[in-house]
Every structure is written in structure tokens, then in C-alpha cells.
Amino acid sequence: MKVGLFIPCYINQLYPQVGIASLELLEKLGVDVEYPLGQTCCGQPLGNSGYEEDSKGTCQLFVENFKNYDYIVGPSGSCVYHVKKHFDILEQTEDVKRVRDNTYELCQFIYQVLGKTDLGASFPHKVGIHKSCHGLRGLRLGSCSERMDPHFSTEENLLKEVKGLELKTLNRADECCGFGGTFSVFEEAISVKMGKDRIQDHIDSDVEVITGADHSCLMHLEGLINRNKQPLKVMHIAEILNSSI
Amino acid sequence: MAHAEAAAKFNENEAKVNWHDKALWFVRQKRDKQAHKIQGWEQLRDYASALKANVLSNLDNYLVQFEENAKKNGVTVHWAANAEEHNKIIHSILQKHNAKKIVKSKSMLTEECHLNPFLEANDIEVIDTDLGERIVQLAKEPPSHIVLPAIHKTKEEVDELFQEHLGTKPSGGNPEYLTREARKHLRNKFLQADAAITGVNFAVADTGGFVVCTNEGNADMGAHLAKVHIACMGMEKLIPQEKHLGIFLRLLARSATGQPITTYSSYFNKPEEGKEMHIIIVDNGRTEQLSREDFRRSLHCIRCGACMNTCPIYRRSGGHSYDATIPGPIGSILSPGKDLTKHSSLPFASTLCGSCSDVCPVKINIHEQLYKWRQIIVKDVPQPTVKKNIMKAAGSILAKPKTYDFVGKSTRFMLKHTPKSLINSKINTWGHARDLPEVKGDNFEEWYKKRQKNE
Ligand code: SF4
């Protein structure tokens, strides 16, 4: 099984530590993984802004980069969702179909494909999960509060096995943080308010570290936390699952 | 005004935003509790959605069947292609009966057709009898929510409004007192009414009857007291058979307000002896929406309002920020079909979080339709040149790894070396309230390449 590591553009440029943690984690789990050079983006920022048409070259490049891997794994739910859901704008060649079928969000890959939960990590802190919407309601990484399905959560399943980690329950289990790509700029007032409210919920729930499977939401929350000097840390779930403090 | 601007204005009063958010979240939680209580909720949603799909793909037949059966019951059926025709038909019925005083129970369709101003211009008094509707009518405002029309008003504001219009005493916003006074006021109106107008929640094709759901009994009170009952329905309100009400009624009230059923679910089949009953079936853009494959499912809507209660943007921007008859997520996919330019900001008033689609009792894929509208809007509605150029440039940069590498490095260089005060300054919207990420060392690709070399 050969895995291609998909590192979304903003993680590559702004959060290399998340890429590193993802790679190390997969290697630790014995996965034959490599990072194909020359990756750019999945086209999501364009598609969500209405410029899907202009993203075709970007999407095609993604397929070219990854078509020879059995699985494509990335630490960002919304990007993975975009590949699976919105690459319907490309001609559905065998390559395109295979890439769409075999792209997984990191936690989903570990839990569903590798069938593992205990990754040998230890992280003695109080943690709150931000369940990013595209991962939750798009990829169905877990049950969402709107639907009357039995409760499950991929991230919870993995974090529960982390030594010393105390998982906190929030008042609003899965409300959106207000990032939403260009929404964060074009609807700035609401975006900021939503982010502030999410952070307050974590603070009220005695959380020390907010984590999640989508660093774009976490970037938005971290921006607010740093600006307002709030006593919270933000870490991608790969960093926690890869830690052994 | 675009949604973002109106929303920013609403957010100037953060305490009010918090209050609005909590009030609606409370309704959403009540809905969750009720939905959990019955088994097979998701299955009910599947059934309801399938039934609506069936209705829409056989709409012509169901409409004819409904008309035939209604006529057999002694009801007069009218067809209106648009809002203007709808209003004229109502006016002609009222003229025939020399009706000057009208009571109306809640109907989003008559809002959509702007019936009230039309009737008032023709010297006809029309009183909204749903308490929330009456409040916004007195305040000369449109409803801000389709089920809770006055949810944007605090009880203190209602107190002042009633003092001014109904001559009540200051009560500090005492809900019991205010409701009692409203009741007295409305009772007189009911007794004097020449005709009653109601909406229609469900029209049953195989019986020709229809069902109106209210919590206040105001539809019944109006319809039973007046000589003439006019029921206005959008043509998508049909369901095939009476037994299907078992599905829709179970979903409607639970989704809307978290009640197991509305206090009144009134079945109207035929006029009482000596009275008249009219049904007006209205198109007003529905056929056009039906013809749009990607947006057809928006016509499944049973107007429960759950998508508004759950929407994190709606809760924090208020219904009026949408400047449309139907606000919130469902309004944002219906309104562009009516006037793309006017409503072009609405499909962008969303993070595409998908909560609306999962809460919707008839499974409308709202967030996917928002995405689809966005693709159409940037093509058909002139976009700010800057935004357009940025997006086009991004498209070509991201398609070429070399250029991307260069741009990525320059951005990182800029983030590393530009003073924080400049990065987080006014010209950068991100930075008004948020810090930008701190950039240190190599990007991932550089790190990876170095590691490969050292291995
Ligand atoms: S779209 Fe769905 S949730 Fe929203 S009002 Fe209509 S039926 Fe209710």
C-alpha cells in the first residue's frame, strides 16, 4: 500500500509543523508514505468563492500528482471533502475517479483504513475538539447534532486512547467556527463573532487545548485567541496524536 | 445593502446579538429533544423528501386532481400566475362581498405577494392575527423569521409598541399582560371581520382539502367567524394523500418549535352552509424554480424555519439582514431565483457548514445549492474587479507549481519580515480582530526536501 501525503497549501506555507506531524505519525504507524513534490492546492478557495471554473487546472494538477497512489491522505477535512465532492467538474476519467475515491482525511484513514485507535501517544492536557463542518457533515467523520443517528466520532475515538488526555464536553458540540474561507473576510463581522463564541464555549468548558482535524478553522480561532490574549492553545490533532510527552 | 453590511450593523450591539442567538438556539435545542423522542426521525425525513420529490415531478396531475376535488367540495379555485394576479383575485372576491375589514392568519405567501400594502391602498383594513405578525405589522416592519416573525423584538420593545398602538399600560414587558391585551384587541377585529384570509400548510390532492397549522387558533377563529374564507397557497404545497399528513405533521411542529404537534392543525374541506371558501393557487416564480434542476429541491420546503434556528449566521445577523421575504438559508437559495442581482450576496452569507441541510425535515440540500448559486452569480452578476482578478490569478498560480512556489515563498517572506502593526492594520480585513499566523523557518516542502537529502 503506497500512500501519497497531501499537504494543503496553507499548511505547507503557514503550518509546516502540522505537515511534519502528519508524516511522522503515518511513518510511525508503518505506512509507506511519500510526499509528492509540486503540490499546490485542491481548488477549494476558488470553488467556494464561485470560481470553480477557474480551478480546473488546479484540480487537474492534484489528480496528476496523486494518481499513482493507493491512498491519498491529508490533514484537512475541508480540502479532502473538496476533492471528493467537487472534483465532479473534471472529466471523470479513471484517474479522477480513483483519486476521488481514495482520498482520506488523516483521522479517517487511521481509523477506517488502518483500523487503529491506540497510537501510543500521550498528552496530559484538557482538550476540546472543534469538529469542523466539512469533516463532520461533509465527510461524516462523526455523527452531528442535527441528525438522530447513534453517537460516534472519529476524532474522539482516537483521542480517547491518548494517555493523560482529558476530553472536555462543550455546550454546543458542533457549531461552526465562522471561518468559511473567503467568508472570513467578506463577512468579517459575523465570522469574528462566531469564532469568539466558539472560543468562549471552550473556555467555559475548562479546555486548555483546542484541537481538530482542519487547521483552517484552527487558524481562525488561533488568530482570535492570540489577539485577545486568551488562555488557550491551538493544536492540530496530528500534533497531539504524534506527541509523546 | 449587501448582507455583510447589514450583518455588521446588527453586530454593533453585541448584547442583542447574544440574546438573539440564544433565543433561537433554545428553539433548536427544543427541536433536538423532540426529534430524539420519536423513533425513526431520519426515516421520516426520507419519506417526506421522497413524497415531495414525487409531488414536484407530477405536479401538473396533482394540481388538476386537487382542483377537481376541491370544486366537488364546493370550493372556488383560482389560479394566479404571479403576485399581481394573486392580489387582484383577492381584491375582486372582497369587492363582490363589499368586504372592508379583513383578518389574516400567518401566510408567507401573502408577504411574498405584498398583499397588505396592496389592500391598504384599496381602502381595505387588513389585520394580521398571529401575535408575532401583529407585532411586526404595528411596528411597520417585515417579519424577520417565517415562524417567529417578531423574534428580533425584545418583550420590552413589544411593551412600548403596544403602549403606542393599543393604549396598554407600561408593564416592563410582562408577557402575560401583553398577550392578554393583544387578545382583547384581536377579538374585536375577529368579530368585525368581513372576510378571513389564511395560508395553507398542506393541500391534499386526493381530497381537495387543506390543512392550516397554528398555535393560536387564529386561522380557525377568522375562518369560522367570517362569511368568506380565502386560502392562499403556493402551488408546491400539495401532498398526494391525506394519510401522508401523518408524516408531515409529525415533522413540521417538531422542526419548527420543538412541539410534538401544533396546537391547532385544522382541516378545511368545504364551506359552511351559506358561506364561501376560495383557494388561490399561486405560481409566482415556482415553475421557473422547478425548471432549474440544481435548485428544484428548494420547493420541498414546508416553511418550518428550522434552517434559520440552526444557522449560526442567521442567529447572529438577524432576519432583516437578508432583505428578502424568506430570510436565512432557505431564503438564500429561493431569493436569487427571483432577482439574482438584488439577492446576489445571500448565497455568500454562509460558511457552507451544512447544518441547515441536516436539520431540514424534507432534506433540502441547502448548502449545496448555495455553492451552486455562487458559481452562477460570479458569472452573471458583475463582481468587484479586485475580487475577480485575485480569483482568476489564484486559479492560474495554483495550477503551476513553480509560480506557486515563488508566490508562497514571497508571502512567507512578507509575513516574516513585515512589522506586525502593518500586517494587522486596517487594509487587511483578516487582521481587524485576528492575528495572522506567525511564520518561522522552512515551509513543509523545503523541510521535506532537506530531509530527503540527509537520508
Ligand atoms: S428549508 Fe427545510 S428547514 Fe428550512 S424552512 Fe424549509 S423545510 Fe424548514
Coordinates of N, CA, C and O in Angstrom, one line a residue, chain B residues 247-387:
Chain B
I247 N -47.0 11.9 8.2 CA -45.5 12.2 8.1 C -45.2 13.6 8.3 O -44.4 14.0 9.1
F248 N -45.9 14.5 7.6 CA -45.6 15.9 7.5 C -45.9 16.6 8.8 O -45.2 17.5 9.3
L249 N -47.1 16.2 9.4 CA -47.4 16.9 10.7 C -46.5 16.5 11.8 O -46.2 17.3 12.7
R250 N -46.0 15.3 11.8 CA -45.0 14.9 12.8 C -43.7 15.7 12.7 O -43.1 16.0 13.6
L251 N -43.4 15.9 11.4 CA -42.1 16.6 11.2 C -42.2 18.2 11.4 O -41.3 18.8 12.0
L252 N -43.3 18.7 11.0 CA -43.4 20.2 11.0 C -43.2 20.8 12.3 O -42.3 21.7 12.5
A253 N -44.1 20.5 13.3 CA -44.0 21.2 14.6 C -42.8 20.9 15.3 O -42.2 21.8 16.0
R254 N -42.3 19.7 15.2 CA -41.1 19.3 15.9 C -39.9 20.1 15.4 O -39.1 20.6 16.1
S255 N -39.9 20.3 14.1 CA -38.8 21.0 13.4 C -38.9 22.5 13.7 O -37.9 23.2 13.9
A256 N -40.1 23.0 13.7 CA -40.4 24.4 13.8 C -40.1 25.0 15.2 O -39.3 25.9 15.4
T257 N -40.8 24.4 16.2 CA -40.7 25.0 17.5 C -40.4 23.9 18.6 O -40.4 24.3 19.8
G258 N -40.1 22.7 18.2 CA -39.9 21.7 19.2 C -41.1 21.2 19.9 O -41.1 20.8 21.1
Q259 N -42.3 21.4 19.3 CA -43.5 20.9 19.9 C -43.9 19.6 19.2 O -43.6 19.4 18.0
P260 N -44.5 18.6 19.9 CA -44.9 17.4 19.2 C -45.9 17.7 18.0 O -45.8 17.0 17.0
I261 N -46.7 18.6 18.2 CA -47.7 19.0 17.2 C -48.1 20.4 17.4 O -48.1 20.9 18.5
T262 N -48.5 21.1 16.4 CA -49.0 22.5 16.6 C -50.3 22.4 17.4 O -51.0 21.4 17.2
T263 N -50.6 23.4 18.1 CA -51.8 23.4 19.0 C -53.1 23.2 18.1 O -54.0 22.4 18.5
Y264 N -53.1 23.8 17.0 CA -54.2 23.6 16.0 C -53.7 23.1 14.7 O -52.8 23.7 14.1
S265 N -54.2 22.0 14.3 CA -53.9 21.5 12.9 C -55.3 21.4 12.3 O -56.0 20.4 12.5
S266 N -55.7 22.4 11.6 CA -57.1 22.5 11.2 C -57.3 22.0 9.8 O -56.6 22.5 8.9
Y267 N -58.3 21.1 9.6 CA -58.6 20.6 8.3 C -59.8 21.3 7.7 O -60.8 21.4 8.3
F268 N -59.6 21.9 6.6 CA -60.7 22.6 5.9 C -61.0 21.8 4.6 O -60.1 21.6 3.8
N269 N -62.3 21.5 4.5 CA -62.7 20.7 3.4 C -63.7 21.4 2.5 O -63.6 21.4 1.3
K270 N -64.7 21.9 3.1 CA -65.8 22.6 2.4 C -66.3 23.8 3.1 O -66.2 23.8 4.4
P271 N -67.0 24.7 2.4 CA -67.5 25.9 3.1 C -68.7 25.5 4.0 O -69.4 24.5 3.7
E272 N -68.9 26.2 5.0 CA -70.1 26.0 5.8 C -71.3 26.5 5.0 O -71.2 27.3 4.1
E273 N -72.5 26.0 5.4 CA -73.8 26.5 4.8 C -73.8 28.0 4.8 O -73.6 28.7 5.8
G274 N -74.1 28.5 3.6 CA -74.3 30.0 3.5 C -73.0 30.8 3.4 O -73.0 32.0 3.4
K275 N -71.8 30.1 3.4 CA -70.6 30.8 3.4 C -69.8 30.4 2.2 O -70.1 29.4 1.5
E276 N -68.7 31.2 1.9 CA -67.9 30.9 0.7 C -66.5 30.5 1.1 O -65.9 31.1 2.0
M277 N -65.9 29.6 0.4 CA -64.5 29.3 0.6 C -63.8 29.3 -0.8 O -64.3 28.8 -1.8
H278 N -62.7 30.0 -0.8 CA -61.9 30.2 -2.0 C -60.4 29.7 -1.8 O -59.9 29.9 -0.7
I279 N -59.9 29.1 -2.8 CA -58.5 28.7 -2.8 C -57.8 29.4 -3.9 O -58.3 29.3 -5.1
I280 N -56.7 30.1 -3.7 CA -55.9 30.6 -4.8 C -54.6 29.9 -4.9 O -53.8 29.9 -3.9
I281 N -54.4 29.3 -6.0 CA -53.1 28.6 -6.2 C -52.1 29.5 -7.0 O -52.4 30.0 -8.1
V282 N -51.0 29.7 -6.4 CA -50.1 30.7 -6.9 C -48.8 30.1 -7.4 O -48.2 29.3 -6.8
D283 N -48.4 30.6 -8.6 CA -47.1 30.2 -9.1 C -46.0 31.2 -8.7 O -45.2 30.9 -7.9
N284 N -46.1 32.4 -9.2 CA -45.1 33.5 -8.8 C -43.6 33.0 -8.8 O -43.0 33.1 -7.7
G285 N -43.2 32.5 -9.9 CA -41.8 32.1 -10.0 C -41.5 30.6 -9.6 O -40.4 30.1 -9.8
R286 N -42.5 29.9 -9.2 CA -42.2 28.5 -8.8 C -42.0 27.6 -9.9 O -41.1 26.7 -9.9
T287 N -42.7 27.8 -11.0 CA -42.5 27.0 -12.2 C -41.0 27.2 -12.7 O -40.4 26.2 -13.1
E288 N -40.6 28.4 -12.7 CA -39.2 28.7 -13.1 C -38.2 28.0 -12.2 O -37.3 27.4 -12.7
Q289 N -38.4 28.0 -10.9 CA -37.5 27.3 -10.0 C -37.6 25.8 -10.2 O -36.6 25.2 -10.2
L290 N -38.8 25.3 -10.6 CA -38.9 23.9 -10.8 C -38.1 23.5 -12.1 O -37.6 22.4 -12.2
S291 N -38.0 24.5 -13.0 CA -37.2 24.1 -14.2 C -35.7 24.1 -14.0 O -35.0 23.7 -14.9
R292 N -35.3 24.6 -12.9 CA -33.8 24.6 -12.6 C -33.4 23.4 -11.9 O -33.7 23.3 -10.7
E293 N -32.8 22.5 -12.6 CA -32.6 21.2 -12.0 C -31.8 21.3 -10.6 O -32.2 20.6 -9.7
D294 N -30.8 22.1 -10.6 CA -30.0 22.2 -9.4 C -30.7 22.8 -8.2 O -30.3 22.6 -7.1
F295 N -31.8 23.5 -8.5 CA -32.5 24.2 -7.4 C -33.9 23.7 -7.1 O -34.6 24.3 -6.3
R296 N -34.3 22.7 -7.9 CA -35.7 22.2 -7.8 C -36.1 21.9 -6.4 O -37.2 22.1 -5.9
R297 N -35.2 21.2 -5.7 CA -35.5 20.7 -4.4 C -35.8 21.8 -3.4 O -36.4 21.5 -2.3
S298 N -35.5 23.0 -3.7 CA -35.8 24.1 -2.8 C -37.3 24.1 -2.6 O -37.8 24.7 -1.6
L299 N -38.1 23.6 -3.6 CA -39.5 23.6 -3.5 C -40.1 22.6 -2.6 O -41.3 22.5 -2.4
H300 N -39.3 21.7 -2.0 CA -39.7 20.8 -1.0 C -40.2 21.5 0.3 O -40.8 21.0 1.1
C301 N -39.7 22.7 0.5 CA -39.8 23.4 1.7 C -41.2 23.5 2.3 O -42.1 23.8 1.7
I302 N -41.3 23.1 3.6 CA -42.6 23.2 4.3 C -42.6 24.4 5.3 O -43.4 24.4 6.2
R303 N -41.6 25.3 5.2 CA -41.6 26.5 5.9 C -41.6 26.3 7.4 O -42.4 26.9 8.2
C304 N -40.8 25.4 7.9 CA -40.7 25.1 9.3 C -39.8 26.1 10.1 O -39.9 26.3 11.3
G305 N -38.8 26.7 9.3 CA -37.9 27.6 9.9 C -36.8 27.0 10.7 O -35.9 27.7 11.2
A306 N -36.6 25.7 10.7 CA -35.6 25.0 11.4 C -34.2 25.5 10.9 O -33.2 25.6 11.6
C307 N -34.1 25.7 9.5 CA -32.8 26.1 9.0 C -32.4 27.4 9.5 O -31.2 27.7 9.6
M308 N -33.3 28.3 9.8 CA -33.0 29.6 10.4 C -32.5 29.4 11.8 O -31.5 30.0 12.2
N309 N -33.2 28.6 12.6 CA -32.8 28.4 14.0 C -31.5 27.8 14.2 O -30.7 28.1 15.1
T310 N -31.1 27.0 13.2 CA -29.8 26.3 13.3 C -28.7 27.1 12.7 O -27.5 26.9 13.1
C311 N -29.0 28.0 11.9 CA -27.9 28.7 11.1 C -27.2 29.7 12.0 O -27.7 30.6 12.5
P312 N -25.8 29.4 12.1 CA -25.0 30.3 13.0 C -24.9 31.7 12.5 O -24.6 32.6 13.3
I313 N -25.1 31.9 11.2 CA -25.1 33.2 10.6 C -26.4 33.9 10.8 O -26.4 35.1 11.3
Y314 N -27.5 33.2 10.6 CA -28.8 33.8 10.8 C -28.9 34.3 12.2 O -29.4 35.4 12.5
R315 N -28.5 33.4 13.1 CA -28.7 33.7 14.6 C -27.9 35.0 15.0 O -28.3 35.6 15.9
R316 N -26.8 35.2 14.2 CA -26.0 36.4 14.6 C -26.2 37.5 13.7 O -25.4 38.5 13.8
S317 N -27.0 37.4 12.7 CA -27.2 38.6 11.8 C -28.6 39.1 11.7 O -28.9 40.2 11.2
G318 N -29.6 38.3 12.2 CA -31.0 38.7 12.3 C -31.6 38.5 10.9 O -30.9 38.7 9.9
G319 N -32.9 38.3 10.9 CA -33.6 38.0 9.7 C -33.6 39.2 8.7 O -33.6 39.0 7.5
H320 N -33.6 40.4 9.2 CA -33.7 41.5 8.3 C -32.5 41.8 7.5 O -32.5 42.4 6.5
S321 N -31.4 41.2 8.0 CA -30.1 41.4 7.2 C -30.2 40.8 5.8 O -29.4 41.1 5.0
Y322 N -31.2 39.9 5.6 CA -31.3 39.2 4.3 C -32.1 40.0 3.3 O -32.1 39.7 2.1
D323 N -32.8 41.0 3.8 CA -33.6 41.8 2.9 C -34.4 41.0 1.9 O -34.4 41.3 0.7
A324 N -35.1 40.0 2.4 CA -35.9 39.1 1.5 C -37.1 38.6 2.3 O -37.0 38.6 3.5
T325 N -38.2 38.3 1.6 CA -39.4 37.8 2.3 C -39.0 36.6 3.1 O -39.4 36.5 4.3
I326 N -38.3 35.7 2.6 CA -37.9 34.5 3.3 C -36.4 34.7 3.6 O -35.6 34.6 2.7
P327 N -36.0 34.8 4.9 CA -34.6 35.0 5.2 C -33.9 33.7 5.4 O -34.5 32.6 5.2
G328 N -32.7 33.7 5.9 CA -32.0 32.5 6.3 C -31.6 31.7 5.1 O -31.7 32.0 4.0
P329 N -31.1 30.5 5.5 CA -30.6 29.5 4.5 C -31.6 29.3 3.3 O -31.2 29.4 2.1
I330 N -32.8 28.9 3.6 CA -33.8 28.6 2.5 C -34.0 29.8 1.7 O -34.1 29.8 0.4
G331 N -34.2 31.0 2.3 CA -34.4 32.2 1.6 C -33.2 32.5 0.7 O -33.4 33.0 -0.4
S332 N -32.0 32.1 1.1 CA -30.8 32.4 0.3 C -30.7 31.5 -0.9 O -29.9 31.8 -1.8
I333 N -31.5 30.5 -1.0 CA -31.5 29.7 -2.3 C -32.8 30.0 -3.1 O -32.8 29.8 -4.3
L334 N -33.8 30.5 -2.4 CA -35.0 30.8 -3.1 C -34.9 32.2 -3.8 O -35.2 32.4 -4.9
S335 N -34.4 33.2 -3.0 CA -34.4 34.6 -3.5 C -33.6 34.8 -4.7 O -34.1 35.6 -5.6
P336 N -32.4 34.2 -4.9 CA -31.7 34.5 -6.1 C -32.5 34.1 -7.4 O -32.3 34.6 -8.4
G337 N -33.3 33.1 -7.2 CA -34.2 32.7 -8.4 C -35.1 33.7 -8.8 O -35.6 33.7 -9.9
K338 N -35.5 34.6 -7.9 CA -36.4 35.7 -8.2 C -35.8 36.9 -8.7 O -36.2 37.6 -9.6
D339 N -34.6 37.3 -8.1 CA -33.9 38.5 -8.5 C -32.5 38.3 -8.2 O -32.0 38.6 -7.1
L340 N -31.7 37.8 -9.2 CA -30.4 37.4 -8.9 C -29.5 38.6 -8.5 O -28.7 38.4 -7.6
T341 N -29.6 39.7 -9.1 CA -28.8 40.8 -8.8 C -29.1 41.3 -7.4 O -28.1 41.5 -6.6
K342 N -30.3 41.6 -7.1 CA -30.7 42.1 -5.8 C -30.2 41.1 -4.6 O -29.7 41.6 -3.6
H343 N -30.3 39.9 -4.9 CA -30.0 38.9 -3.8 C -28.7 38.2 -3.9 O -28.4 37.2 -3.3
S344 N -27.8 38.8 -4.7 CA -26.6 38.1 -5.1 C -25.6 37.9 -3.9 O -24.7 37.1 -3.9
S345 N -25.8 38.7 -2.8 CA -24.9 38.5 -1.7 C -25.3 37.3 -0.8 O -24.6 36.8 0.1
L346 N -26.6 36.9 -0.9 CA -27.1 35.9 0.0 C -26.4 34.6 0.0 O -26.1 34.0 1.1
P347 N -26.2 34.0 -1.2 CA -25.5 32.7 -1.2 C -24.1 32.7 -0.6 O -23.6 31.7 -0.2
F348 N -23.6 33.9 -0.4 CA -22.3 34.1 0.2 C -22.4 34.3 1.7 O -21.3 34.3 2.4
A349 N -23.6 34.5 2.2 CA -23.8 34.7 3.6 C -23.8 33.4 4.4 O -24.8 33.1 5.1
S350 N -22.8 32.5 4.1 CA -22.8 31.2 4.7 C -21.4 30.7 4.7 O -20.6 31.0 3.8
T351 N -21.1 29.8 5.7 CA -19.8 29.1 5.7 C -19.9 27.8 5.0 O -19.0 27.0 5.0
L352 N -21.1 27.5 4.5 CA -21.4 26.1 3.9 C -21.2 25.0 4.9 O -20.7 24.0 4.6
C353 N -21.6 25.3 6.2 CA -21.3 24.4 7.3 C -22.3 23.2 7.2 O -22.0 22.1 7.7
G354 N -23.4 23.4 6.5 CA -24.2 22.2 6.2 C -25.2 21.9 7.3 O -26.0 20.9 7.2
S355 N -25.3 22.7 8.3 CA -26.2 22.4 9.4 C -27.7 22.5 8.9 O -28.5 21.7 9.3
C356 N -27.9 23.4 8.1 CA -29.3 23.6 7.5 C -29.8 22.3 6.8 O -30.9 21.9 7.0
S357 N -28.9 21.8 6.0 CA -29.3 20.6 5.2 C -29.6 19.4 6.1 O -30.5 18.6 5.8
D358 N -28.9 19.3 7.2 CA -29.1 18.2 8.1 C -30.3 18.3 9.0 O -30.8 17.4 9.6
V359 N -30.6 19.6 9.3 CA -31.8 19.8 10.1 C -33.1 19.8 9.3 O -34.1 19.5 9.9
C360 N -33.0 20.1 8.1 CA -34.2 20.2 7.2 C -35.1 19.0 7.2 O -34.6 17.9 6.8
P361 N -36.3 19.0 7.6 CA -37.2 17.9 7.7 C -37.5 17.2 6.3 O -37.9 16.1 6.2
V362 N -37.3 18.0 5.2 CA -37.6 17.5 3.9 C -36.3 17.3 3.1 O -36.3 17.2 1.9
K363 N -35.2 17.4 3.8 CA -33.9 17.1 3.3 C -33.5 17.9 2.0 O -33.1 17.3 1.0
I364 N -33.7 19.2 2.1 CA -33.2 20.0 1.0 C -31.7 20.2 1.2 O -31.3 20.5 2.3
N365 N -31.0 20.0 0.1 CA -29.5 20.1 0.2 C -29.1 21.6 0.1 O -28.4 22.0 -0.8
I366 N -29.5 22.3 1.1 CA -29.4 23.8 1.1 C -28.0 24.3 0.8 O -27.7 25.1 -0.1
H367 N -27.0 23.7 1.6 CA -25.7 24.3 1.4 C -25.1 23.9 0.1 O -24.3 24.7 -0.5
E368 N -25.5 22.8 -0.5 CA -25.0 22.5 -1.9 C -25.6 23.5 -2.9 O -24.9 23.8 -3.9
Q369 N -26.8 23.9 -2.7 CA -27.4 24.8 -3.6 C -26.8 26.2 -3.4 O -26.7 27.0 -4.4
L370 N -26.4 26.5 -2.2 CA -25.7 27.8 -2.0 C -24.4 27.8 -2.8 O -24.1 28.8 -3.5
Y371 N -23.7 26.7 -2.8 CA -22.5 26.6 -3.6 C -22.8 26.8 -5.1 O -22.0 27.5 -5.8
K372 N -23.8 26.1 -5.5 CA -24.2 26.2 -6.9 C -24.6 27.6 -7.3 O -24.2 28.1 -8.4
W373 N -25.3 28.3 -6.5 CA -25.7 29.7 -6.8 C -24.4 30.6 -6.9 O -24.3 31.5 -7.8
R374 N -23.4 30.3 -6.1 CA -22.2 31.1 -6.1 C -21.6 31.0 -7.5 O -21.1 32.0 -8.0
Q375 N -21.5 29.8 -8.1 CA -20.9 29.6 -9.4 C -21.7 30.5 -10.4 O -21.1 31.0 -11.4
I376 N -23.0 30.5 -10.3 CA -23.8 31.3 -11.3 C -23.6 32.8 -11.1 O -23.4 33.5 -12.0
I377 N -23.6 33.2 -9.8 CA -23.5 34.6 -9.5 C -22.3 35.3 -10.0 O -22.3 36.4 -10.6
V378 N -21.1 34.6 -9.8 CA -19.9 35.3 -10.3 C -19.8 35.4 -11.8 O -19.1 36.3 -12.3
K379 N -20.6 34.6 -12.5 CA -20.7 34.7 -13.9 C -21.7 35.8 -14.4 O -21.4 36.6 -15.3
D380 N -22.8 35.8 -13.7 CA -23.9 36.6 -14.2 C -24.1 38.0 -13.6 O -24.8 38.8 -14.1
V381 N -23.5 38.2 -12.4 CA -23.6 39.4 -11.7 C -22.2 40.1 -11.7 O -21.3 39.4 -11.2
P382 N -22.1 41.3 -12.1 CA -20.8 42.0 -12.1 C -20.1 41.9 -10.7 O -20.8 42.2 -9.7
Q383 N -18.9 41.4 -10.7 CA -18.2 41.3 -9.4 C -17.2 42.4 -9.2 O -16.7 42.9 -10.2
P384 N -16.8 42.8 -8.0 CA -15.8 43.8 -7.8 C -14.5 43.3 -8.6 O -14.1 42.1 -8.5
T385 N -13.9 44.2 -9.4 CA -12.8 43.8 -10.2 C -11.7 43.2 -9.4 O -11.1 42.2 -9.8
V386 N -11.4 43.7 -8.3 CA -10.3 43.2 -7.5 C -10.5 41.8 -7.1 O -9.6 40.9 -7.3
K387 N -11.7 41.5 -6.6 CA -12.0 40.1 -6.2 C -11.9 39.2 -7.4 O -11.2 38.1 -7.3

